[in-house]
Amino acid sequence: MSEITSKISEYSDEALCALVANGCRDAEEELVKRYFRSVRMYARPYFLAGGDSEDLIQEAMFGLLKAIREFDPRCDARFRTFAEVCIRNRIRSAVTNATRSKHAPLNDSIPFKSPMLGIGASPEELYISREEETERLARLGKQLSPLERKVLQLFLLGLSYQEISKQVGRSMKSVDNAVQRIRRKVAVNFGVFSES
């Protein structure tokens, strides 16, 4: 097993899942490292009014762990596809279950993306979904300042406030202010897309 763990980063996602099924914790950690930025990226489009975005990142991480532990290499899907579906489903579940008063901040989440499609989506549904997402982001882009557009782009890529601050050459407070303005504009102009 020590030979396997020394070269763990060279294994494919599917091979790592097989190792996880055999109890290899290093393989699980490698997959978590590989997909952590994706987890943040999938959680980022959901703004939580009065809540912490880390809550949705945590939910997305639970989705990733479920994918790692339940992936079946005999099915026709690649691990990446399966993981994306599990992560997105967990996020949707968190938003849907947020109708309880103790989860009130989740009720105000607003996705930029079209309703999430699972593995069984037709090519037409995927195309329409991408077109709707592009149109929504274009409309939003016209209402944002150049700084807000850049901050939003980096935010949706999963960068932290500190990383965004370095990229745009502004203070973290300035970045936070830009994110808050973006949230207000999204809530006012795109509230019809909220999932509560």
Short mmCIF file of C-alpha atoms in Angstrom, two decimals:
data_model
loop_
_atom_site.label_atom_id
_atom_site.label_comp_id
_atom_site.label_asym_id
_atom_site.label_seq_id
_atom_site.Cartn_x
_atom_site.Cartn_y
_atom_site.Cartn_z
CA MET A 1 0.00 0.00 0.00
CA SER A 2 2.93 2.40 0.65
CA GLU A 3 3.95 2.19 -3.04
CA ILE A 4 0.39 3.15 -4.00
CA THR A 5 0.28 6.13 -1.64
CA SER A 6 3.62 7.48 -2.86
CA LYS A 7 2.28 7.77 -6.44
CA ILE A 8 -1.34 8.55 -5.55
CA SER A 9 -1.40 11.80 -7.51
CA GLU A 10 -0.74 9.89 -10.75
CA TYR A 11 -3.92 7.79 -10.50
CA SER A 12 -7.10 8.59 -12.41
CA ASP A 13 -10.20 9.66 -10.50
CA GLU A 14 -11.84 6.31 -11.18
CA ALA A 15 -8.79 4.38 -9.93
CA LEU A 16 -8.75 6.50 -6.78
CA CYS A 17 -12.42 5.69 -6.17
CA ALA A 18 -11.59 1.99 -6.40
CA LEU A 19 -8.83 2.50 -3.80
CA VAL A 20 -11.29 4.39 -1.56
CA ALA A 21 -13.67 1.42 -1.80
CA ASN A 22 -10.81 -0.72 -0.46
CA GLY A 23 -10.26 1.61 2.50
CA CYS A 24 -7.45 3.85 1.22
CA ARG A 25 -7.82 7.20 3.03
CA ASP A 26 -4.99 8.77 1.01
CA ALA A 27 -6.98 8.20 -2.19
CA GLU A 28 -10.00 9.94 -0.66
CA GLU A 29 -7.85 12.90 0.42
CA GLU A 30 -6.37 13.16 -3.09
CA LEU A 31 -9.85 13.32 -4.65
CA VAL A 32 -10.94 15.97 -2.15
CA LYS A 33 -7.86 18.04 -3.04
CA ARG A 34 -8.52 17.63 -6.77
CA TYR A 35 -12.15 18.73 -6.52
CA PHE A 36 -12.02 21.35 -3.77
CA ARG A 37 -11.90 24.27 -6.21
CA SER A 38 -14.83 22.75 -8.15
CA VAL A 39 -16.80 22.41 -4.92
CA ARG A 40 -16.29 26.11 -4.22
CA MET A 41 -17.12 27.02 -7.81
CA TYR A 42 -20.46 25.12 -7.75
CA ALA A 43 -21.44 26.67 -4.40
CA ARG A 44 -20.47 30.24 -5.31
CA PRO A 45 -23.38 31.14 -7.64
CA TYR A 46 -25.74 30.83 -4.66
CA PHE A 47 -25.69 34.00 -2.60
CA LEU A 48 -26.94 33.72 0.94
CA ALA A 49 -28.55 36.89 2.18
CA GLY A 50 -27.68 37.09 5.85
CA GLY A 51 -25.84 33.76 5.71
CA ASP A 52 -22.35 32.48 5.22
CA SER A 53 -21.31 31.14 1.83
CA GLU A 54 -19.18 28.59 3.68
CA ASP A 55 -22.42 26.80 4.62
CA LEU A 56 -23.12 25.95 0.99
CA ILE A 57 -19.46 25.07 0.38
CA GLN A 58 -19.75 22.61 3.26
CA GLU A 59 -22.92 21.12 1.76
CA ALA A 60 -21.19 20.84 -1.60
CA MET A 61 -18.28 19.05 0.10
CA PHE A 62 -20.73 16.52 1.55
CA GLY A 63 -21.94 15.94 -2.00
CA LEU A 64 -18.35 15.32 -3.14
CA LEU A 65 -17.73 12.85 -0.31
CA LYS A 66 -20.92 11.00 -1.21
CA ALA A 67 -19.72 10.79 -4.83
CA ILE A 68 -16.30 9.49 -3.77
CA ARG A 69 -17.78 6.82 -1.55
CA GLU A 70 -20.63 5.73 -3.82
CA PHE A 71 -19.10 5.93 -7.31
CA ASP A 72 -19.62 2.71 -9.26
CA PRO A 73 -17.03 2.25 -12.02
CA ARG A 74 -19.37 -0.18 -13.79
CA CYS A 75 -21.78 2.59 -14.75
CA ASP A 76 -21.22 4.51 -17.97
CA ALA A 77 -20.53 7.87 -16.31
CA ARG A 78 -17.09 9.24 -15.54
CA PHE A 79 -16.36 10.12 -11.93
CA ARG A 80 -16.23 13.85 -12.72
CA THR A 81 -19.77 13.76 -14.11
CA PHE A 82 -21.06 11.74 -11.16
CA ALA A 83 -19.34 14.09 -8.68
CA GLU A 84 -20.85 17.17 -10.36
CA VAL A 85 -24.34 15.70 -10.09
CA CYS A 86 -23.85 14.72 -6.43
CA ILE A 87 -22.44 18.15 -5.53
CA ARG A 88 -25.21 20.05 -7.30
CA ASN A 89 -27.92 17.81 -5.89
CA ARG A 90 -26.60 18.36 -2.37
CA ILE A 91 -26.62 22.13 -2.89
CA ARG A 92 -30.18 22.02 -4.28
CA SER A 93 -31.23 19.89 -1.34
CA ALA A 94 -29.77 22.40 1.10
CA VAL A 95 -31.58 25.27 -0.61
CA THR A 96 -34.86 23.32 -0.78
CA ASN A 97 -34.65 22.22 2.86
CA ALA A 98 -34.01 25.80 3.88
CA THR A 99 -37.73 26.54 4.15
CA ARG A 100 -37.47 25.89 7.86
CA SER A 101 -37.02 29.08 9.85
CA LYS A 102 -33.68 27.98 11.31
CA HIS A 103 -32.33 27.93 7.73
CA ALA A 104 -33.94 31.20 6.66
CA PRO A 105 -30.79 32.67 5.03
CA LEU A 106 -30.74 29.83 2.51
CA ASN A 107 -34.22 30.82 1.32
CA ASP A 108 -32.79 33.96 -0.27
CA SER A 109 -30.18 32.19 -2.38
CA ILE A 110 -30.19 33.11 -6.05
CA PRO A 111 -28.49 30.93 -8.63
CA PHE A 112 -27.02 32.47 -11.77
CA LYS A 113 -27.27 29.16 -13.56
CA SER A 114 -30.34 27.53 -15.00
CA PRO A 115 -31.96 24.75 -12.98
CA MET A 116 -29.41 21.99 -12.62
CA LEU A 117 -29.70 19.08 -14.97
CA GLY A 118 -28.76 15.54 -14.06
CA ILE A 119 -26.98 12.85 -16.03
CA GLY A 120 -30.17 12.01 -17.96
CA ALA A 121 -30.57 15.48 -19.50
CA SER A 122 -30.96 15.54 -23.27
CA PRO A 123 -28.48 17.46 -25.44
CA GLU A 124 -31.26 19.96 -26.20
CA GLU A 125 -31.89 20.59 -22.49
CA LEU A 126 -28.18 21.08 -21.87
CA TYR A 127 -27.89 23.50 -24.80
CA ILE A 128 -30.91 25.54 -23.71
CA SER A 129 -29.64 25.59 -20.13
CA ARG A 130 -26.25 26.94 -21.25
CA GLU A 131 -27.91 29.55 -23.49
CA GLU A 132 -30.14 30.76 -20.64
CA GLU A 133 -27.15 30.98 -18.31
CA THR A 134 -25.15 32.99 -20.87
CA GLU A 135 -28.09 35.36 -21.43
CA ARG A 136 -28.60 35.91 -17.69
CA LEU A 137 -24.93 36.63 -17.10
CA ALA A 138 -24.82 39.02 -20.08
CA ARG A 139 -27.80 41.00 -18.71
CA LEU A 140 -26.19 41.12 -15.27
CA GLY A 141 -22.84 42.16 -16.78
CA LYS A 142 -24.42 45.29 -18.28
CA GLN A 143 -25.52 46.43 -14.82
CA LEU A 144 -22.14 45.95 -13.13
CA SER A 145 -19.19 48.30 -12.99
CA PRO A 146 -15.89 47.05 -14.49
CA LEU A 147 -14.60 46.26 -10.97
CA GLU A 148 -17.80 44.38 -10.09
CA ARG A 149 -17.61 42.36 -13.32
CA LYS A 150 -14.01 41.34 -12.58
CA VAL A 151 -14.82 40.51 -8.95
CA LEU A 152 -17.85 38.44 -9.99
CA GLN A 153 -15.82 36.53 -12.57
CA LEU A 154 -13.14 35.64 -10.01
CA PHE A 155 -15.74 34.93 -7.30
CA LEU A 156 -17.54 32.43 -9.54
CA LEU A 157 -14.22 30.72 -10.26
CA GLY A 158 -14.03 29.96 -6.54
CA LEU A 159 -11.31 32.43 -5.54
CA SER A 160 -11.27 33.70 -1.96
CA TYR A 161 -11.61 37.39 -1.11
CA GLN A 162 -7.87 37.50 -0.48
CA GLU A 163 -7.09 35.97 -3.90
CA ILE A 164 -9.53 38.34 -5.61
CA SER A 165 -8.00 41.28 -3.76
CA LYS A 166 -4.56 40.45 -5.16
CA GLN A 167 -5.94 39.96 -8.69
CA VAL A 168 -7.80 43.28 -8.84
CA GLY A 169 -5.31 45.31 -6.80
CA ARG A 170 -7.87 46.42 -4.22
CA SER A 171 -8.29 45.86 -0.48
CA MET A 172 -10.32 42.92 0.82
CA LYS A 173 -12.86 45.44 2.17
CA SER A 174 -13.24 46.90 -1.33
CA VAL A 175 -13.76 43.38 -2.71
CA ASP A 176 -16.35 42.62 -0.01
CA ASN A 177 -18.17 45.89 -0.81
CA ALA A 178 -18.22 44.95 -4.50
CA VAL A 179 -19.62 41.49 -3.69
CA GLN A 180 -22.35 43.06 -1.54
CA ARG A 181 -23.32 45.44 -4.37
CA ILE A 182 -23.40 42.50 -6.80
CA ARG A 183 -25.65 40.56 -4.41
CA ARG A 184 -28.10 43.47 -4.21
CA LYS A 185 -28.19 43.85 -7.99
CA VAL A 186 -28.73 40.13 -8.45
CA ALA A 187 -31.51 40.06 -5.84
CA VAL A 188 -33.29 43.06 -7.38
CA ASN A 189 -32.94 42.07 -11.02
CA PHE A 190 -32.95 38.28 -10.92
CA GLY A 191 -35.18 37.43 -7.96
CA VAL A 192 -37.42 35.50 -10.32
CA PHE A 193 -34.68 32.85 -10.54
CA SER A 194 -34.53 32.16 -6.80
CA GLU A 195 -35.14 28.60 -5.67
CA SER A 196 -36.88 28.52 -2.33
#
